GROMACS .gro file of C-alpha atoms in nm:
model
  315
    1MET     CA    1   0.002   0.004   0.008
    2LYS     CA    2   0.144   0.331  -0.109
    3MET     CA    3   0.177   0.589   0.190
    4ILE     CA    4   0.012   0.929   0.132
    5THR     CA    5   0.159   1.211   0.318
    6ASP     CA    6  -0.049   1.489   0.184
    7GLU     CA    7  -0.025   1.767   0.448
    8LYS     CA    8  -0.372   1.915   0.378
    9ARG     CA    9  -0.537   1.573   0.433
   10ILE     CA   10  -0.349   1.510   0.741
   11ASP     CA   11  -0.421   1.846   0.889
   12GLU     CA   12  -0.787   1.788   0.827
   13ILE     CA   13  -0.772   1.460   1.010
   14LEU     CA   14  -0.587   1.613   1.299
   15THR     CA   15  -0.841   1.890   1.345
   16ARG     CA   16  -1.191   1.775   1.256
   17SER     CA   17  -1.370   1.597   1.551
   18VAL     CA   18  -1.065   1.606   1.770
   19ALA     CA   19  -1.074   1.673   2.136
   20GLU     CA   20  -0.701   1.597   2.220
   21ILE     CA   21  -0.405   1.415   2.100
   22LEU     CA   22  -0.132   1.288   2.331
   23PRO     CA   23   0.143   1.342   2.384
   24SER     CA   24   0.104   1.604   2.122
   25LYS     CA   25  -0.076   1.677   1.781
   26ALA     CA   26   0.249   1.808   1.642
   27ALA     CA   27   0.424   1.468   1.736
   28LEU     CA   28   0.161   1.262   1.565
   29LYS     CA   29   0.157   1.494   1.253
   30LYS     CA   30   0.528   1.432   1.219
   31GLU     CA   31   0.468   1.063   1.223
   32LEU     CA   32   0.195   1.074   0.968
   33MET     CA   33   0.419   1.284   0.737
   34SER     CA   34   0.714   1.063   0.776
   35GLY     CA   35   0.577   0.784   0.536
   36ARG     CA   36   0.595   0.510   0.795
   37GLN     CA   37   0.293   0.286   0.811
   38LEU     CA   38   0.140   0.320   1.147
   39ARG     CA   39  -0.066   0.057   1.331
   40ILE     CA   40  -0.392   0.219   1.456
   41TYR     CA   41  -0.676   0.086   1.630
   42ILE     CA   42  -1.012   0.134   1.807
   43GLY     CA   43  -1.179  -0.102   2.036
   44ALA     CA   44  -1.549  -0.126   2.137
   45ASP     CA   45  -1.726  -0.370   2.359
   46PRO     CA   46  -2.034  -0.528   2.222
   47THR     CA   47  -2.261  -0.473   2.521
   48GLY     CA   48  -2.532  -0.407   2.299
   49THR     CA   49  -2.642  -0.515   1.945
   50ALA     CA   50  -2.598  -0.180   1.775
   51LEU     CA   51  -2.340   0.103   1.737
   52HIS     CA   52  -2.444   0.464   1.725
   53LEU     CA   53  -2.332   0.781   1.549
   54GLY     CA   54  -2.097   0.860   1.829
   55HIS     CA   55  -1.903   0.542   1.746
   56ALA     CA   56  -1.932   0.606   1.374
   57THR     CA   57  -1.720   0.931   1.425
   58ASN     CA   58  -1.410   0.722   1.520
   59TYR     CA   59  -1.448   0.487   1.237
   60ILE     CA   60  -1.500   0.757   0.976
   61ILE     CA   61  -1.159   0.885   1.099
   62LEU     CA   62  -0.999   0.541   1.088
   63GLU     CA   63  -1.120   0.506   0.716
   64LYS     CA   64  -0.930   0.841   0.628
   65LEU     CA   65  -0.628   0.708   0.798
   66ARG     CA   66  -0.666   0.373   0.624
   67GLN     CA   67  -0.677   0.563   0.279
   68LEU     CA   68  -0.344   0.717   0.369
   69GLY     CA   69  -0.212   0.370   0.376
   70HIS     CA   70  -0.197   0.307   0.761
   71LYS     CA   71  -0.275  -0.039   0.904
   72ILE     CA   72  -0.613  -0.021   1.064
   73ILE     CA   73  -0.729  -0.265   1.330
   74VAL     CA   74  -1.096  -0.289   1.452
   75LEU     CA   75  -1.098  -0.465   1.802
   76ILE     CA   76  -1.407  -0.618   1.926
   77GLY     CA   77  -1.389  -0.639   2.299
   78ASP     CA   78  -1.570  -0.961   2.342
   79PHE     CA   79  -1.371  -1.029   2.663
   80THR     CA   80  -1.366  -0.683   2.824
   81ALA     CA   81  -1.735  -0.658   2.752
   82ARG     CA   82  -1.792  -0.932   3.005
   83ILE     CA   83  -1.600  -0.739   3.277
   84GLY     CA   84  -1.795  -0.423   3.203
   85ASP     CA   85  -1.630  -0.082   3.170
   86PRO     CA   86  -1.715   0.137   3.474
   87THR     CA   87  -1.666   0.461   3.268
   88ASP     CA   88  -1.931   0.707   3.368
   89LYS     CA   89  -2.118   0.465   3.579
   90SER     CA   90  -2.247   0.529   3.924
   91ALA     CA   91  -2.283   0.160   3.991
   92THR     CA   92  -2.125  -0.161   3.888
   93ARG     CA   93  -2.210  -0.284   3.540
   94VAL     CA   94  -2.406  -0.609   3.503
   95GLN     CA   95  -2.168  -0.870   3.374
   96LEU     CA   96  -2.267  -1.033   3.037
   97THR     CA   97  -2.228  -1.397   2.954
   98ARG     CA   98  -2.008  -1.510   2.677
   99ASP     CA   99  -2.308  -1.602   2.448
  100GLN     CA  100  -2.457  -1.264   2.517
  101VAL     CA  101  -2.151  -1.082   2.393
  102VAL     CA  102  -2.106  -1.301   2.083
  103THR     CA  103  -2.466  -1.255   1.976
  104ASN     CA  104  -2.423  -0.876   2.010
  105ALA     CA  105  -2.103  -0.861   1.810
  106LYS     CA  106  -2.265  -1.047   1.496
  107THR     CA  107  -2.420  -0.728   1.365
  108TRP     CA  108  -2.140  -0.486   1.419
  109LEU     CA  109  -1.933  -0.537   1.103
  110ARG     CA  110  -2.237  -0.514   0.882
  111GLN     CA  111  -2.308  -0.174   1.057
  112LEU     CA  112  -1.963  -0.053   0.995
  113ALA     CA  113  -1.950  -0.150   0.627
  114PRO     CA  114  -2.081   0.171   0.478
  115ILE     CA  115  -1.811   0.386   0.653
  116ILE     CA  116  -1.500   0.169   0.653
  117LYS     CA  117  -1.378  -0.057   0.377
  118LEU     CA  118  -1.320  -0.371   0.597
  119THR     CA  119  -1.224  -0.591   0.294
  120ASP     CA  120  -1.026  -0.347   0.076
  121LYS     CA  121  -0.797  -0.574  -0.132
  122ASP     CA  122  -0.501  -0.337  -0.112
  123ASN     CA  123  -0.516  -0.243   0.251
  124PRO     CA  124  -0.772  -0.445   0.436
  125VAL     CA  125  -0.871  -0.387   0.787
  126GLU     CA  126  -0.769  -0.625   1.057
  127VAL     CA  127  -1.052  -0.734   1.275
  128THR     CA  128  -0.960  -0.903   1.588
  129TYR     CA  129  -1.118  -1.001   1.927
  130ASN     CA  130  -0.968  -0.959   2.268
  131HIS     CA  131  -1.096  -1.305   2.399
  132ASP     CA  132  -0.821  -1.452   2.205
  133TRP     CA  133  -0.541  -1.334   2.437
  134LEU     CA  134  -0.710  -1.200   2.749
  135SER     CA  135  -0.866  -1.538   2.831
  136LYS     CA  136  -0.530  -1.699   2.829
  137LEU     CA  137  -0.351  -1.456   3.078
  138THR     CA  138  -0.191  -1.641   3.374
  139PHE     CA  139  -0.225  -1.492   3.731
  140GLU     CA  140   0.147  -1.438   3.707
  141GLN     CA  141   0.108  -1.220   3.393
  142LEU     CA  142  -0.196  -1.023   3.560
  143ILE     CA  143   0.020  -0.947   3.859
  144ASP     CA  144   0.298  -0.821   3.637
  145ILE     CA  145   0.054  -0.602   3.438
  146SER     CA  146  -0.103  -0.459   3.747
  147SER     CA  147   0.218  -0.383   3.902
  148ASN     CA  148   0.252  -0.083   3.660
  149PHE     CA  149  -0.032   0.092   3.837
  150THR     CA  150  -0.109   0.227   4.181
  151VAL     CA  151  -0.438   0.206   4.370
  152GLN     CA  152  -0.411   0.598   4.393
  153ARG     CA  153  -0.408   0.618   4.013
  154MET     CA  154  -0.709   0.387   3.960
  155LEU     CA  155  -0.910   0.596   4.224
  156GLU     CA  156  -0.843   0.920   4.015
  157ARG     CA  157  -1.114   0.812   3.775
  158ASP     CA  158  -1.405   1.038   3.819
  159MET     CA  159  -1.675   0.763   3.869
  160PHE     CA  160  -1.465   0.597   4.150
  161GLU     CA  161  -1.428   0.918   4.334
  162LYS     CA  162  -1.792   0.986   4.312
  163ARG     CA  163  -1.880   0.640   4.439
  164LEU     CA  164  -1.645   0.678   4.736
  165LYS     CA  165  -1.811   1.013   4.829
  166GLU     CA  166  -2.158   0.852   4.806
  167GLU     CA  167  -2.038   0.534   4.984
  168LYS     CA  168  -2.132   0.316   4.698
  169PRO     CA  169  -1.923  -0.001   4.646
  170ILE     CA  170  -1.630  -0.038   4.404
  171TYR     CA  171  -1.565  -0.375   4.317
  172LEU     CA  172  -1.207  -0.507   4.262
  173HIS     CA  173  -1.272  -0.665   3.916
  174GLU     CA  174  -1.358  -0.304   3.792
  175PHE     CA  175  -0.995  -0.201   3.840
  176PHE     CA  176  -0.897  -0.484   3.588
  177TYR     CA  177  -1.086  -0.317   3.301
  178PRO     CA  178  -0.835  -0.049   3.219
  179LEU     CA  179  -0.549  -0.299   3.271
  180MET     CA  180  -0.716  -0.538   3.009
  181GLN     CA  181  -0.800  -0.262   2.752
  182GLY     CA  182  -0.440  -0.142   2.797
  183TYR     CA  183  -0.295  -0.489   2.743
  184ASP     CA  184  -0.476  -0.481   2.414
  185SER     CA  185  -0.237  -0.221   2.289
  186VAL     CA  186   0.055  -0.430   2.376
  187VAL     CA  187  -0.071  -0.759   2.211
  188LEU     CA  188  -0.167  -0.550   1.894
  189ASP     CA  189   0.157  -0.357   1.910
  190VAL     CA  190  -0.011  -0.035   1.796
  191ASP     CA  191   0.133   0.319   1.757
  192VAL     CA  192  -0.206   0.482   1.782
  193GLU     CA  193  -0.538   0.436   1.954
  194LEU     CA  194  -0.858   0.616   1.868
  195CYS     CA  195  -1.113   0.665   2.149
  196GLY     CA  196  -1.360   0.912   2.294
  197ASN     CA  197  -1.282   1.135   2.577
  198ASP     CA  198  -1.483   0.878   2.806
  199GLN     CA  199  -1.210   0.627   2.726
  200LYS     CA  200  -0.907   0.863   2.789
  201PHE     CA  201  -0.817   0.695   3.127
  202ASN     CA  202  -0.832   0.344   2.969
  203ALA     CA  203  -0.614   0.457   2.663
  204LEU     CA  204  -0.364   0.604   2.894
  205ALA     CA  205  -0.324   0.279   3.074
  206GLY     CA  206  -0.249   0.123   2.739
  207ARG     CA  207   0.008   0.400   2.674
  208THR     CA  208   0.182   0.321   3.005
  209LEU     CA  209   0.190  -0.053   2.909
  210VAL     CA  210   0.330   0.000   2.561
  211GLN     CA  211   0.601   0.195   2.706
  212ARG     CA  212   0.680  -0.056   2.967
  213TYR     CA  213   0.660  -0.383   2.742
  214LYS     CA  214   0.739  -0.226   2.388
  215ASN     CA  215   0.972   0.051   2.480
  216LYS     CA  216   0.792   0.286   2.243
  217GLU     CA  217   0.529   0.577   2.240
  218LYS     CA  218   0.159   0.521   2.184
  219PHE     CA  219  -0.034   0.808   2.070
  220VAL     CA  220  -0.382   0.858   2.220
  221PHE     CA  221  -0.616   1.018   1.970
  222ILE     CA  222  -0.916   1.142   2.159
  223THR     CA  223  -1.235   1.242   1.949
  224THR     CA  224  -1.500   1.469   2.057
  225LEU     CA  225  -1.815   1.327   2.219
  226LEU     CA  226  -2.150   1.417   2.090
  227VAL     CA  227  -2.287   1.633   2.364
  228ASN     CA  228  -2.564   1.895   2.366
  229PRO     CA  229  -2.372   2.223   2.406
  230VAL     CA  230  -2.660   2.365   2.616
  231THR     CA  231  -2.751   2.091   2.857
  232GLY     CA  232  -2.419   1.913   2.859
  233GLU     CA  233  -2.617   1.575   2.792
  234LYS     CA  234  -2.470   1.304   2.578
  235MET     CA  235  -2.659   1.271   2.248
  236MET     CA  236  -2.583   0.911   2.209
  237SER     CA  237  -2.547   0.635   2.474
  238LYS     CA  238  -2.513   0.253   2.399
  239SER     CA  239  -2.561   0.151   2.760
  240LEU     CA  240  -2.869   0.371   2.807
  241GLY     CA  241  -3.007   0.284   2.450
  242THR     CA  242  -3.061   0.645   2.358
  243GLY     CA  243  -2.958   0.811   2.044
  244ILE     CA  244  -2.946   0.732   1.665
  245PHE     CA  245  -2.825   0.385   1.611
  246LEU     CA  246  -2.649   0.253   1.284
  247ASP     CA  247  -2.892  -0.042   1.246
  248ALA     CA  248  -3.192   0.205   1.227
  249THR     CA  249  -3.414   0.196   0.908
  250ALA     CA  250  -3.376   0.492   0.683
  251ASN     CA  251  -3.710   0.640   0.793
  252ASP     CA  252  -3.613   0.602   1.162
  253MET     CA  253  -3.266   0.739   1.116
  254TYR     CA  254  -3.388   1.051   0.924
  255GLY     CA  255  -3.673   1.089   1.196
  256LYS     CA  256  -3.429   1.070   1.485
  257VAL     CA  257  -3.193   1.339   1.339
  258MET     CA  258  -3.489   1.567   1.285
  259ALA     CA  259  -3.582   1.509   1.645
  260GLN     CA  260  -3.240   1.637   1.770
  261ALA     CA  261  -3.221   1.972   1.935
  262ASP     CA  262  -3.134   2.260   1.718
  263ALA     CA  263  -2.834   2.312   1.927
  264ASN     CA  264  -2.683   1.986   1.815
  265ILE     CA  265  -2.685   2.064   1.442
  266PRO     CA  266  -2.321   2.197   1.404
  267GLN     CA  267  -2.155   1.916   1.573
  268LEU     CA  268  -2.364   1.649   1.415
  269PHE     CA  269  -2.262   1.804   1.070
  270THR     CA  270  -1.894   1.794   1.175
  271ASP     CA  271  -1.864   1.457   1.340
  272CYS     CA  272  -2.122   1.256   1.151
  273THR     CA  273  -2.107   1.371   0.785
  274TYR     CA  274  -1.869   1.433   0.510
  275VAL     CA  275  -1.981   1.786   0.453
  276SER     CA  276  -1.682   2.006   0.412
  277ALA     CA  277  -1.553   2.215   0.703
  278GLU     CA  278  -1.616   2.537   0.496
  279GLU     CA  279  -1.974   2.452   0.440
  280ILE     CA  280  -2.029   2.365   0.804
  281GLU     CA  281  -1.877   2.696   0.899
  282ARG     CA  282  -2.123   2.886   0.676
  283VAL     CA  283  -2.411   2.682   0.821
  284LYS     CA  284  -2.301   2.779   1.176
  285LYS     CA  285  -2.289   3.151   1.083
  286GLU     CA  286  -2.633   3.128   0.895
  287LEU     CA  287  -2.787   2.977   1.219
  288ALA     CA  288  -2.607   3.231   1.464
  289ALA     CA  289  -2.732   3.517   1.247
  290GLY     CA  290  -3.092   3.381   1.218
  291LYS     CA  291  -3.056   3.381   0.839
  292ALA     CA  292  -3.161   3.008   0.802
  293ASN     CA  293  -3.449   2.808   0.940
  294PRO     CA  294  -3.312   2.546   1.177
  295ARG     CA  295  -3.580   2.289   1.050
  296ASP     CA  296  -3.441   2.332   0.677
  297ILE     CA  297  -3.072   2.297   0.793
  298LYS     CA  298  -3.177   1.983   0.992
  299ALA     CA  299  -3.335   1.830   0.693
  300ARG     CA  300  -3.017   1.863   0.506
  301LEU     CA  301  -2.824   1.710   0.803
  302ALA     CA  302  -3.076   1.419   0.824
  303PHE     CA  303  -3.031   1.357   0.437
  304GLU     CA  304  -2.650   1.351   0.465
  305ILE     CA  305  -2.637   1.112   0.763
  306THR     CA  306  -2.907   0.872   0.621
  307LYS     CA  307  -2.741   0.875   0.285
  308ILE     CA  308  -2.426   0.739   0.428
  309TYR     CA  309  -2.590   0.432   0.575
  310HIS     CA  310  -2.889   0.374   0.335
  311GLY     CA  311  -2.794   0.538   0.014
  312GLU     CA  312  -2.905   0.856  -0.164
  313ASP     CA  313  -3.231   0.719  -0.291
  314ALA     CA  314  -3.346   0.601   0.050
  315ALA     CA  315  -3.227   0.931   0.210
   0.00000   0.00000   0.00000
């Protein structure tokens, strides 16, 4: 696969839908401009049967990086899903069975097909499952992995601090989650991990382990979460079953976009469509100046999103 180092394309990837890049955006740009093929991954736990538009943001960026020639890895967390990520949870997640997780994972690749070319003949995506290695870890290995972290660091997680103040229980197995996700980065020998801001703690655990076991840097590419700018509420939540899911029918997807708050329009254009940044900026200015009817702009947004997953005719 020929590596593409077009600076304009790289700059667009490093600015659109980006919340933070660690250790720095400049360092990652230097790597992307070097012509070296990077191993880049994103993982998601199949705790439900469907992915939503918030997940799609990351896979859209992955596809853009794949088109530059980089090796893309889609990790399905069929083992970590059974532990349950405590992120943003005020109580312990209900642990799923292996059968439940496998059933949930079956529809995911079909849902991702419209936004990432999984089977491209020149640069195919590597699809992998962390049950393959996490289920084989020995207790000795787990002790060695856990020795890289302190209890104090684990308790820095917001949801744990909140539970302590509210005198709610924190179970020991919940501390294992960031260790397991972090170990994924070691096994996959990745250079970059894409994640939402809610996964920053877990991704940084992986950075620590890659530095320890691989003696190299791992970039953490954090994308923006879909959040209502007025209320601060998440637009999409897999665990709560709210939002716009990729397995929705064309009518349902279009209707749910139309039902979004007007304040959500600019970010949904930015994170969930291929509309140019210049055009999105024009839409923002028109909305701010009251020169456009939000309903008409939202209809265009609904069309653009539905077209990606169901085609132009259905949209």
